[in-house]
């Protein structure tokens, strides 16, 4: 069984948050479409949609930061990026986003008398429209997007400079040690596949969220019905693009990383379990043969 690295941990966490985001959005979309009773609790729990979306975007920032250290500071990566620190950062970000999202929805949102529609308490409407609108936009969109663009640019720049250095270090450190050399080649292949996934995910993420940036920065209310209809159409387009940023990550993983494809296909075909059973039988057979040979040696 392969040991989980910090990179694979963050990729797994990103996949989890993407799945949660799409699931919650789909559930609330269907509840609203079919006029299902939500009640006060259902309206307050609606924060999960924005919460998981923000979590997914910030995990992508963590992946970019981890790849930045791996590419630009390969010798210091083991000391800077550790599993413990990655777990702590993920937990801190979870709590830091959960508290404001949950509290605001608990105290400011509720259902109407029918229980099928959600709204904001009258005393908080101005803050919700003019304050929380921009706070949520910066937490969910602008700050993560800025960090991802900057880190991805540094990663692409560092890739062209670090490849030769890493290979020379691998040759000198693993000289005469075939086992260590194979391990380092495998690690380098894994790091390269994750880096390719990251760059593609970051570029697609940037492209898909640009319409949201334009809408949030350029939207103006108008009395002209035609202008309002255009903004309404653009709002729906940017909404679809924004949600697609969570759905498209799976396909990026599948088409850009051979290891992900192999493990996913093994999961679907249950090949991993069969391989494990085969290895176990081979191990038991080897132990049996060794025991027989040992007993014969003792008899002689």
C-alpha positions as YAML, in Angstrom:
chain: A
units: angstrom
residues:
- id: 1
  name: UNK
  ca: [0.00, 0.00, 0.00]
- id: 2
  name: UNK
  ca: [1.41, 3.37, -1.04]
- id: 3
  name: UNK
  ca: [1.93, 5.99, 1.59]
- id: 4
  name: UNK
  ca: [-0.15, 9.14, 1.24]
- id: 5
  name: UNK
  ca: [1.87, 12.28, 0.58]
- id: 6
  name: UNK
  ca: [0.83, 15.86, 1.30]
- id: 7
  name: UNK
  ca: [0.06, 16.37, -2.39]
- id: 8
  name: UNK
  ca: [-2.24, 13.35, -2.61]
- id: 9
  name: UNK
  ca: [-3.90, 14.40, 0.66]
- id: 10
  name: UNK
  ca: [-4.75, 17.83, -0.73]
- id: 11
  name: UNK
  ca: [-5.94, 16.38, -4.05]
- id: 12
  name: UNK
  ca: [-8.19, 13.93, -2.18]
- id: 13
  name: UNK
  ca: [-9.51, 16.77, -0.01]
- id: 14
  name: UNK
  ca: [-10.21, 18.87, -3.10]
- id: 15
  name: UNK
  ca: [-12.15, 16.00, -4.67]
- id: 16
  name: UNK
  ca: [-14.17, 15.62, -1.45]
- id: 17
  name: UNK
  ca: [-15.07, 19.32, -1.26]
- id: 18
  name: UNK
  ca: [-15.92, 19.44, -4.97]
- id: 19
  name: UNK
  ca: [-18.29, 16.50, -4.52]
- id: 20
  name: UNK
  ca: [-19.88, 18.11, -1.44]
- id: 21
  name: UNK
  ca: [-20.31, 21.42, -3.26]
- id: 22
  name: UNK
  ca: [-22.06, 19.89, -6.25]
- id: 23
  name: UNK
  ca: [-24.21, 17.64, -4.06]
- id: 24
  name: UNK
  ca: [-25.43, 20.46, -1.81]
- id: 25
  name: UNK
  ca: [-26.10, 22.76, -4.78]
- id: 26
  name: UNK
  ca: [-28.04, 20.03, -6.57]
- id: 27
  name: UNK
  ca: [-30.10, 19.19, -3.48]
- id: 28
  name: UNK
  ca: [-31.10, 22.81, -2.84]
- id: 29
  name: UNK
  ca: [-31.80, 23.38, -6.53]
- id: 30
  name: UNK
  ca: [-34.21, 20.45, -6.60]
- id: 31
  name: UNK
  ca: [-35.80, 21.47, -3.30]
- id: 32
  name: UNK
  ca: [-36.46, 24.95, -4.64]
- id: 33
  name: UNK
  ca: [-37.63, 23.72, -8.03]
- id: 34
  name: UNK
  ca: [-40.22, 21.38, -6.54]
- id: 35
  name: UNK
  ca: [-41.26, 23.82, -3.78]
- id: 36
  name: UNK
  ca: [-40.30, 21.44, -1.00]
- id: 37
  name: UNK
  ca: [-40.75, 22.66, 2.56]
- id: 38
  name: UNK
  ca: [-37.40, 23.90, 3.95]
- id: 39
  name: UNK
  ca: [-38.31, 25.57, 7.20]
- id: 40
  name: UNK
  ca: [-36.00, 27.63, 9.34]
- id: 41
  name: UNK
  ca: [-33.35, 24.92, 9.66]
- id: 42
  name: UNK
  ca: [-33.24, 24.28, 5.92]
- id: 43
  name: UNK
  ca: [-32.64, 27.97, 5.20]
- id: 44
  name: UNK
  ca: [-29.91, 28.24, 7.82]
- id: 45
  name: UNK
  ca: [-28.16, 25.11, 6.51]
- id: 46
  name: UNK
  ca: [-27.98, 26.68, 3.05]
- id: 47
  name: UNK
  ca: [-24.61, 28.14, 4.05]
- id: 48
  name: UNK
  ca: [-23.08, 24.73, 3.19]
- id: 49
  name: UNK
  ca: [-23.20, 25.58, -0.50]
- id: 50
  name: UNK
  ca: [-20.97, 28.67, -0.22]
- id: 51
  name: UNK
  ca: [-18.91, 27.08, 2.53]
- id: 52
  name: UNK
  ca: [-17.91, 24.00, 0.52]
- id: 53
  name: UNK
  ca: [-17.28, 26.14, -2.57]
- id: 54
  name: UNK
  ca: [-14.91, 28.38, -0.63]
- id: 55
  name: UNK
  ca: [-13.23, 25.35, 0.95]
- id: 56
  name: UNK
  ca: [-12.59, 23.79, -2.47]
- id: 57
  name: UNK
  ca: [-11.06, 27.00, -3.79]
- id: 58
  name: UNK
  ca: [-8.79, 27.39, -0.77]
- id: 59
  name: UNK
  ca: [-7.68, 23.75, -0.97]
- id: 60
  name: UNK
  ca: [-6.64, 24.49, -4.54]
- id: 61
  name: UNK
  ca: [-4.58, 27.38, -3.13]
- id: 62
  name: UNK
  ca: [-2.95, 24.93, -0.69]
- id: 63
  name: UNK
  ca: [-2.16, 22.59, -3.58]
- id: 64
  name: UNK
  ca: [-0.57, 25.46, -5.49]
- id: 65
  name: UNK
  ca: [1.48, 26.43, -2.43]
- id: 66
  name: UNK
  ca: [2.60, 22.82, -1.90]
- id: 67
  name: UNK
  ca: [3.60, 22.49, -5.56]
- id: 68
  name: UNK
  ca: [5.38, 25.85, -5.41]
- id: 69
  name: UNK
  ca: [7.56, 24.61, -2.56]
- id: 70
  name: UNK
  ca: [8.13, 21.24, -4.27]
- id: 71
  name: UNK
  ca: [9.19, 22.85, -7.54]
- id: 72
  name: UNK
  ca: [11.11, 25.91, -6.35]
- id: 73
  name: UNK
  ca: [12.56, 24.55, -3.08]
- id: 74
  name: UNK
  ca: [12.83, 20.76, -3.58]
- id: 75
  name: UNK
  ca: [15.53, 20.29, -0.95]
- id: 76
  name: UNK
  ca: [13.50, 22.11, 1.70]
- id: 77
  name: UNK
  ca: [10.11, 20.62, 0.87]
- id: 78
  name: UNK
  ca: [10.41, 17.81, 3.42]
- id: 79
  name: UNK
  ca: [10.99, 20.37, 6.19]
- id: 80
  name: UNK
  ca: [8.56, 23.08, 5.04]
- id: 81
  name: UNK
  ca: [5.62, 20.93, 3.92]
- id: 82
  name: UNK
  ca: [4.84, 18.12, 6.34]
- id: 83
  name: UNK
  ca: [1.73, 16.02, 6.83]
- id: 84
  name: UNK
  ca: [1.15, 17.51, 10.25]
- id: 85
  name: UNK
  ca: [1.28, 21.06, 8.88]
- id: 86
  name: UNK
  ca: [-1.01, 20.18, 5.98]
- id: 87
  name: UNK
  ca: [-3.54, 18.64, 8.38]
- id: 88
  name: UNK
  ca: [-3.34, 21.67, 10.66]
- id: 89
  name: UNK
  ca: [-3.73, 24.13, 7.76]
- id: 90
  name: UNK
  ca: [-6.76, 22.24, 6.47]
- id: 91
  name: UNK
  ca: [-8.36, 22.15, 9.93]
- id: 92
  name: UNK
  ca: [-7.66, 25.84, 10.57]
- id: 93
  name: UNK
  ca: [-9.13, 26.83, 7.19]
- id: 94
  name: UNK
  ca: [-12.18, 24.64, 7.86]
- id: 95
  name: UNK
  ca: [-12.86, 26.35, 11.19]
- id: 96
  name: UNK
  ca: [-11.99, 29.84, 9.88]
- id: 97
  name: UNK
  ca: [-14.58, 29.54, 7.10]
- id: 98
  name: UNK
  ca: [-17.18, 27.57, 9.05]
- id: 99
  name: UNK
  ca: [-17.57, 30.15, 11.83]
- id: 100
  name: UNK
  ca: [-18.48, 33.24, 9.72]
- id: 101
  name: UNK
  ca: [-20.59, 31.34, 7.17]
- id: 102
  name: UNK
  ca: [-22.55, 29.41, 9.80]
- id: 103
  name: UNK
  ca: [-23.06, 32.34, 12.18]
- id: 104
  name: UNK
  ca: [-24.25, 34.73, 9.48]
- id: 105
  name: UNK
  ca: [-26.77, 32.27, 8.11]
- id: 106
  name: UNK
  ca: [-27.97, 31.23, 11.57]
- id: 107
  name: UNK
  ca: [-28.61, 34.79, 12.78]
- id: 108
  name: UNK
  ca: [-29.52, 36.57, 9.52]
- id: 109
  name: UNK
  ca: [-31.42, 34.04, 7.41]
- id: 110
  name: UNK
  ca: [-34.79, 32.38, 7.92]
- id: 111
  name: UNK
  ca: [-37.75, 31.03, 5.97]
- id: 112
  name: UNK
  ca: [-40.95, 32.84, 5.07]
- id: 113
  name: UNK
  ca: [-44.27, 31.74, 6.65]
- id: 114
  name: UNK
  ca: [-44.76, 29.10, 3.95]
- id: 115
  name: UNK
  ca: [-41.40, 27.53, 4.77]
- id: 116
  name: UNK
  ca: [-40.54, 27.13, 1.08]
- id: 117
  name: UNK
  ca: [-38.54, 30.31, 0.49]
- id: 118
  name: UNK
  ca: [-35.57, 31.77, 2.34]
- id: 119
  name: UNK
  ca: [-34.84, 35.40, 3.10]
- id: 120
  name: UNK
  ca: [-32.87, 37.80, 5.27]
- id: 121
  name: UNK
  ca: [-34.18, 39.48, 8.41]
- id: 122
  name: UNK
  ca: [-35.14, 43.08, 7.69]
- id: 123
  name: UNK
  ca: [-32.55, 44.59, 10.03]
- id: 124
  name: UNK
  ca: [-29.73, 42.76, 8.21]
- id: 125
  name: UNK
  ca: [-30.80, 43.35, 4.61]
- id: 126
  name: UNK
  ca: [-28.45, 46.30, 3.98]
- id: 127
  name: UNK
  ca: [-25.45, 44.45, 5.39]
- id: 128
  name: UNK
  ca: [-26.36, 41.33, 3.45]
- id: 129
  name: UNK
  ca: [-26.59, 43.23, 0.16]
- id: 130
  name: UNK
  ca: [-23.70, 45.68, 0.51]
- id: 131
  name: UNK
  ca: [-21.41, 44.08, 3.09]
- id: 132
  name: UNK
  ca: [-21.65, 40.30, 2.97]
- id: 133
  name: UNK
  ca: [-21.91, 40.41, -0.83]
- id: 134
  name: UNK
  ca: [-18.32, 41.69, -1.11]
- id: 135
  name: UNK
  ca: [-16.97, 39.75, 1.87]
- id: 136
  name: UNK
  ca: [-18.22, 36.50, 0.38]
- id: 137
  name: UNK
  ca: [-16.86, 37.46, -3.04]
- id: 138
  name: UNK
  ca: [-13.38, 38.10, -1.68]
- id: 139
  name: UNK
  ca: [-13.33, 34.94, 0.47]
- id: 140
  name: UNK
  ca: [-14.71, 32.67, -2.23]
- id: 141
  name: UNK
  ca: [-13.33, 34.21, -5.41]
- id: 142
  name: UNK
  ca: [-10.94, 37.16, -5.52]
- id: 143
  name: UNK
  ca: [-8.33, 36.18, -2.91]
- id: 144
  name: UNK
  ca: [-8.08, 32.49, -3.94]
- id: 145
  name: UNK
  ca: [-7.95, 33.44, -7.62]
- id: 146
  name: UNK
  ca: [-5.17, 35.98, -7.02]
- id: 147
  name: UNK
  ca: [-3.13, 33.46, -5.01]
- id: 148
  name: UNK
  ca: [-3.61, 30.71, -7.59]
- id: 149
  name: UNK
  ca: [-2.56, 32.91, -10.51]
- id: 150
  name: UNK
  ca: [0.59, 34.15, -8.73]
- id: 151
  name: UNK
  ca: [1.63, 30.71, -7.45]
- id: 152
  name: UNK
  ca: [0.97, 29.03, -10.80]
- id: 153
  name: UNK
  ca: [3.14, 31.60, -12.56]
- id: 154
  name: UNK
  ca: [5.98, 30.91, -10.12]
- id: 155
  name: UNK
  ca: [5.51, 27.15, -10.54]
- id: 156
  name: UNK
  ca: [5.75, 27.33, -14.33]
- id: 157
  name: UNK
  ca: [8.86, 29.49, -14.01]
- id: 158
  name: UNK
  ca: [10.40, 27.16, -11.44]
- id: 159
  name: UNK
  ca: [9.73, 24.02, -13.50]
- id: 160
  name: UNK
  ca: [12.08, 25.18, -16.23]
- id: 161
  name: UNK
  ca: [14.86, 25.79, -13.72]
- id: 162
  name: UNK
  ca: [14.54, 22.90, -11.28]
- id: 163
  name: UNK
  ca: [14.34, 19.90, -13.61]
- id: 164
  name: UNK
  ca: [18.06, 19.76, -14.36]
- id: 165
  name: UNK
  ca: [19.02, 20.37, -10.73]
- id: 166
  name: UNK
  ca: [16.74, 17.62, -9.44]
- id: 167
  name: UNK
  ca: [18.09, 15.04, -11.90]
- id: 168
  name: UNK
  ca: [21.69, 15.88, -11.07]
- id: 169
  name: UNK
  ca: [20.93, 15.56, -7.35]
- id: 170
  name: UNK
  ca: [19.21, 12.23, -8.00]
- id: 171
  name: UNK
  ca: [22.22, 10.90, -9.92]
- id: 172
  name: UNK
  ca: [24.75, 11.88, -7.26]
- id: 173
  name: UNK
  ca: [22.68, 10.81, -4.25]
- id: 174
  name: UNK
  ca: [21.55, 7.45, -5.61]
- id: 175
  name: UNK
  ca: [24.79, 6.39, -7.25]
- id: 176
  name: UNK
  ca: [25.28, 2.67, -6.67]
- id: 177
  name: UNK
  ca: [21.92, 2.32, -4.91]
- id: 178
  name: UNK
  ca: [19.48, 0.84, -7.38]
- id: 179
  name: UNK
  ca: [16.60, 0.59, -4.90]
- id: 180
  name: UNK
  ca: [16.86, 4.23, -3.83]
- id: 181
  name: UNK
  ca: [17.17, 5.31, -7.45]
- id: 182
  name: UNK
  ca: [13.97, 3.50, -8.40]
- id: 183
  name: UNK
  ca: [12.16, 5.07, -5.45]
- id: 184
  name: UNK
  ca: [13.32, 8.57, -6.37]
- id: 185
  name: UNK
  ca: [12.33, 8.06, -10.01]
- id: 186
  name: UNK
  ca: [8.86, 6.93, -8.87]
- id: 187
  name: UNK
  ca: [8.53, 9.94, -6.57]
- id: 188
  name: UNK
  ca: [9.61, 12.28, -9.37]
- id: 189
  name: UNK
  ca: [7.04, 10.73, -11.72]
- id: 190
  name: UNK
  ca: [4.30, 11.17, -9.11]
- id: 191
  name: UNK
  ca: [5.36, 14.77, -8.43]
- id: 192
  name: UNK
  ca: [5.36, 15.53, -12.17]
- id: 193
  name: UNK
  ca: [1.87, 14.11, -12.70]
- id: 194
  name: UNK
  ca: [0.48, 16.07, -9.75]
- id: 195
  name: UNK
  ca: [2.17, 19.24, -11.01]
- id: 196
  name: UNK
  ca: [0.61, 18.80, -14.46]
- id: 197
  name: UNK
  ca: [-2.79, 18.26, -12.83]
- id: 198
  name: UNK
  ca: [-2.31, 21.37, -10.74]
- id: 199
  name: UNK
  ca: [-1.35, 23.63, -13.65]
- id: 200
  name: UNK
  ca: [-4.30, 22.44, -15.72]
- id: 201
  name: UNK
  ca: [-6.71, 22.77, -12.79]
- id: 202
  name: UNK
  ca: [-5.42, 26.26, -11.98]
- id: 203
  name: UNK
  ca: [-5.70, 27.44, -15.59]
- id: 204
  name: UNK
  ca: [-9.21, 26.01, -16.03]
- id: 205
  name: UNK
  ca: [-10.20, 27.42, -12.64]
- id: 206
  name: UNK
  ca: [-9.03, 30.88, -13.70]
- id: 207
  name: UNK
  ca: [-10.83, 30.72, -17.04]
- id: 208
  name: UNK
  ca: [-14.10, 29.49, -15.55]
- id: 209
  name: UNK
  ca: [-14.15, 32.08, -12.76]
- id: 210
  name: UNK
  ca: [-13.28, 35.10, -14.91]
- id: 211
  name: UNK
  ca: [-16.98, 35.63, -15.84]
- id: 212
  name: UNK
  ca: [-17.82, 35.72, -12.13]
- id: 213
  name: UNK
  ca: [-15.16, 38.37, -11.56]
- id: 214
  name: UNK
  ca: [-16.52, 40.45, -14.42]
- id: 215
  name: UNK
  ca: [-20.08, 40.12, -13.17]
- id: 216
  name: UNK
  ca: [-19.26, 41.02, -9.56]
- id: 217
  name: UNK
  ca: [-17.18, 44.04, -10.55]
- id: 218
  name: UNK
  ca: [-19.24, 45.38, -13.47]
- id: 219
  name: UNK
  ca: [-22.83, 44.65, -12.46]
- id: 220
  name: UNK
  ca: [-25.05, 47.72, -12.15]
- id: 221
  name: UNK
  ca: [-28.78, 47.77, -11.56]
- id: 222
  name: UNK
  ca: [-30.77, 49.41, -14.33]
- id: 223
  name: UNK
  ca: [-34.37, 50.34, -14.99]
- id: 224
  name: UNK
  ca: [-34.02, 49.38, -18.65]
- id: 225
  name: UNK
  ca: [-35.70, 45.96, -19.11]
- id: 226
  name: UNK
  ca: [-33.32, 45.01, -21.92]
- id: 227
  name: UNK
  ca: [-30.22, 45.80, -19.82]
- id: 228
  name: UNK
  ca: [-31.63, 43.91, -16.86]
- id: 229
  name: UNK
  ca: [-32.38, 40.91, -19.08]
- id: 230
  name: UNK
  ca: [-28.79, 40.94, -20.38]
- id: 231
  name: UNK
  ca: [-27.38, 41.05, -16.87]
- id: 232
  name: UNK
  ca: [-29.75, 38.26, -15.86]
- id: 233
  name: UNK
  ca: [-28.50, 36.11, -18.74]
- id: 234
  name: UNK
  ca: [-24.87, 36.87, -17.92]
- id: 235
  name: UNK
  ca: [-25.57, 36.04, -14.27]
- id: 236
  name: UNK
  ca: [-26.80, 32.58, -15.27]
- id: 237
  name: UNK
  ca: [-23.77, 32.04, -17.52]
- id: 238
  name: UNK
  ca: [-21.27, 32.95, -14.81]
- id: 239
  name: UNK
  ca: [-23.19, 30.78, -12.33]
- id: 240
  name: UNK
  ca: [-22.89, 27.76, -14.64]
- id: 241
  name: UNK
  ca: [-19.19, 28.45, -15.25]
- id: 242
  name: UNK
  ca: [-18.56, 28.81, -11.52]
- id: 243
  name: UNK
  ca: [-20.21, 25.47, -10.70]
- id: 244
  name: UNK
  ca: [-18.41, 23.83, -13.62]
- id: 245
  name: UNK
  ca: [-15.09, 24.64, -11.96]
- id: 246
  name: UNK
  ca: [-15.96, 22.01, -9.34]
- id: 247
  name: UNK
  ca: [-17.26, 19.41, -11.80]
- id: 248
  name: UNK
  ca: [-14.39, 19.68, -14.28]
- id: 249
  name: UNK
  ca: [-11.65, 18.79, -11.78]
- id: 250
  name: UNK
  ca: [-12.43, 15.06, -12.03]
- id: 251
  name: UNK
  ca: [-11.94, 15.11, -15.80]
- id: 252
  name: UNK
  ca: [-8.69, 17.05, -15.39]
- id: 253
  name: UNK
  ca: [-7.42, 14.38, -13.00]
- id: 254
  name: UNK
  ca: [-8.53, 11.61, -15.35]
- id: 255
  name: UNK
  ca: [-6.99, 12.97, -18.55]
- id: 256
  name: UNK
  ca: [-3.81, 14.55, -17.16]
- id: 257
  name: UNK
  ca: [-2.55, 11.91, -14.70]
- id: 258
  name: UNK
  ca: [-1.96, 8.29, -15.66]
- id: 259
  name: UNK
  ca: [-1.74, 7.21, -12.01]
- id: 260
  name: UNK
  ca: [-5.19, 8.66, -11.31]
- id: 261
  name: UNK
  ca: [-6.62, 6.87, -14.36]
- id: 262
  name: UNK
  ca: [-5.09, 3.56, -13.34]
- id: 263
  name: UNK
  ca: [-6.28, 3.77, -9.74]
- id: 264
  name: UNK
  ca: [-9.77, 4.88, -10.80]
- id: 265
  name: UNK
  ca: [-10.09, 1.99, -13.26]
- id: 266
  name: UNK
  ca: [-8.81, -0.42, -10.60]
- id: 267
  name: UNK
  ca: [-11.46, 0.91, -8.24]
- id: 268
  name: UNK
  ca: [-14.23, 0.36, -10.79]
- id: 269
  name: UNK
  ca: [-13.08, -3.15, -11.72]
- id: 270
  name: UNK
  ca: [-12.11, -4.19, -8.16]
- id: 271
  name: UNK
  ca: [-8.68, -5.02, -9.57]
- id: 272
  name: UNK
  ca: [-6.96, -3.65, -6.48]
- id: 273
  name: UNK
  ca: [-8.54, -6.31, -4.28]
- id: 274
  name: UNK
  ca: [-7.56, -9.09, -6.69]
- id: 275
  name: UNK
  ca: [-3.99, -7.83, -6.87]
- id: 276
  name: UNK
  ca: [-3.85, -7.68, -3.08]
- id: 277
  name: UNK
  ca: [-5.11, -11.27, -2.83]
- id: 278
  name: UNK
  ca: [-2.57, -12.39, -5.42]
- id: 279
  name: UNK
  ca: [0.26, -10.69, -3.55]
- id: 280
  name: UNK
  ca: [-0.92, -12.26, -0.31]
- id: 281
  name: UNK
  ca: [-0.99, -15.73, -1.89]
- id: 282
  name: UNK
  ca: [2.46, -15.20, -3.38]
- id: 283
  name: UNK
  ca: [3.77, -14.08, 0.00]
- id: 284
  name: UNK
  ca: [2.23, -17.08, 1.75]
- id: 285
  name: UNK
  ca: [3.64, -19.39, -0.94]
- id: 286
  name: UNK
  ca: [7.08, -17.89, -0.51]
- id: 287
  name: UNK
  ca: [6.91, -18.32, 3.25]
- id: 288
  name: UNK
  ca: [5.81, -21.96, 2.82]
- id: 289
  name: UNK
  ca: [8.67, -22.72, 0.45]
- id: 290
  name: UNK
  ca: [11.12, -21.04, 2.79]
- id: 291
  name: UNK
  ca: [9.79, -23.05, 5.75]
- id: 292
  name: UNK
  ca: [10.06, -26.35, 3.84]
- id: 293
  name: UNK
  ca: [13.61, -25.58, 2.76]
- id: 294
  name: UNK
  ca: [14.53, -24.59, 6.30]
- id: 295
  name: UNK
  ca: [13.07, -27.80, 7.77]
- id: 296
  name: UNK
  ca: [14.94, -29.92, 5.24]
- id: 297
  name: UNK
  ca: [18.16, -28.14, 6.12]
- id: 298
  name: UNK
  ca: [17.62, -28.90, 9.80]
- id: 299
  name: UNK
  ca: [16.97, -32.59, 9.03]
- id: 300
  name: UNK
  ca: [20.23, -32.94, 7.14]
...
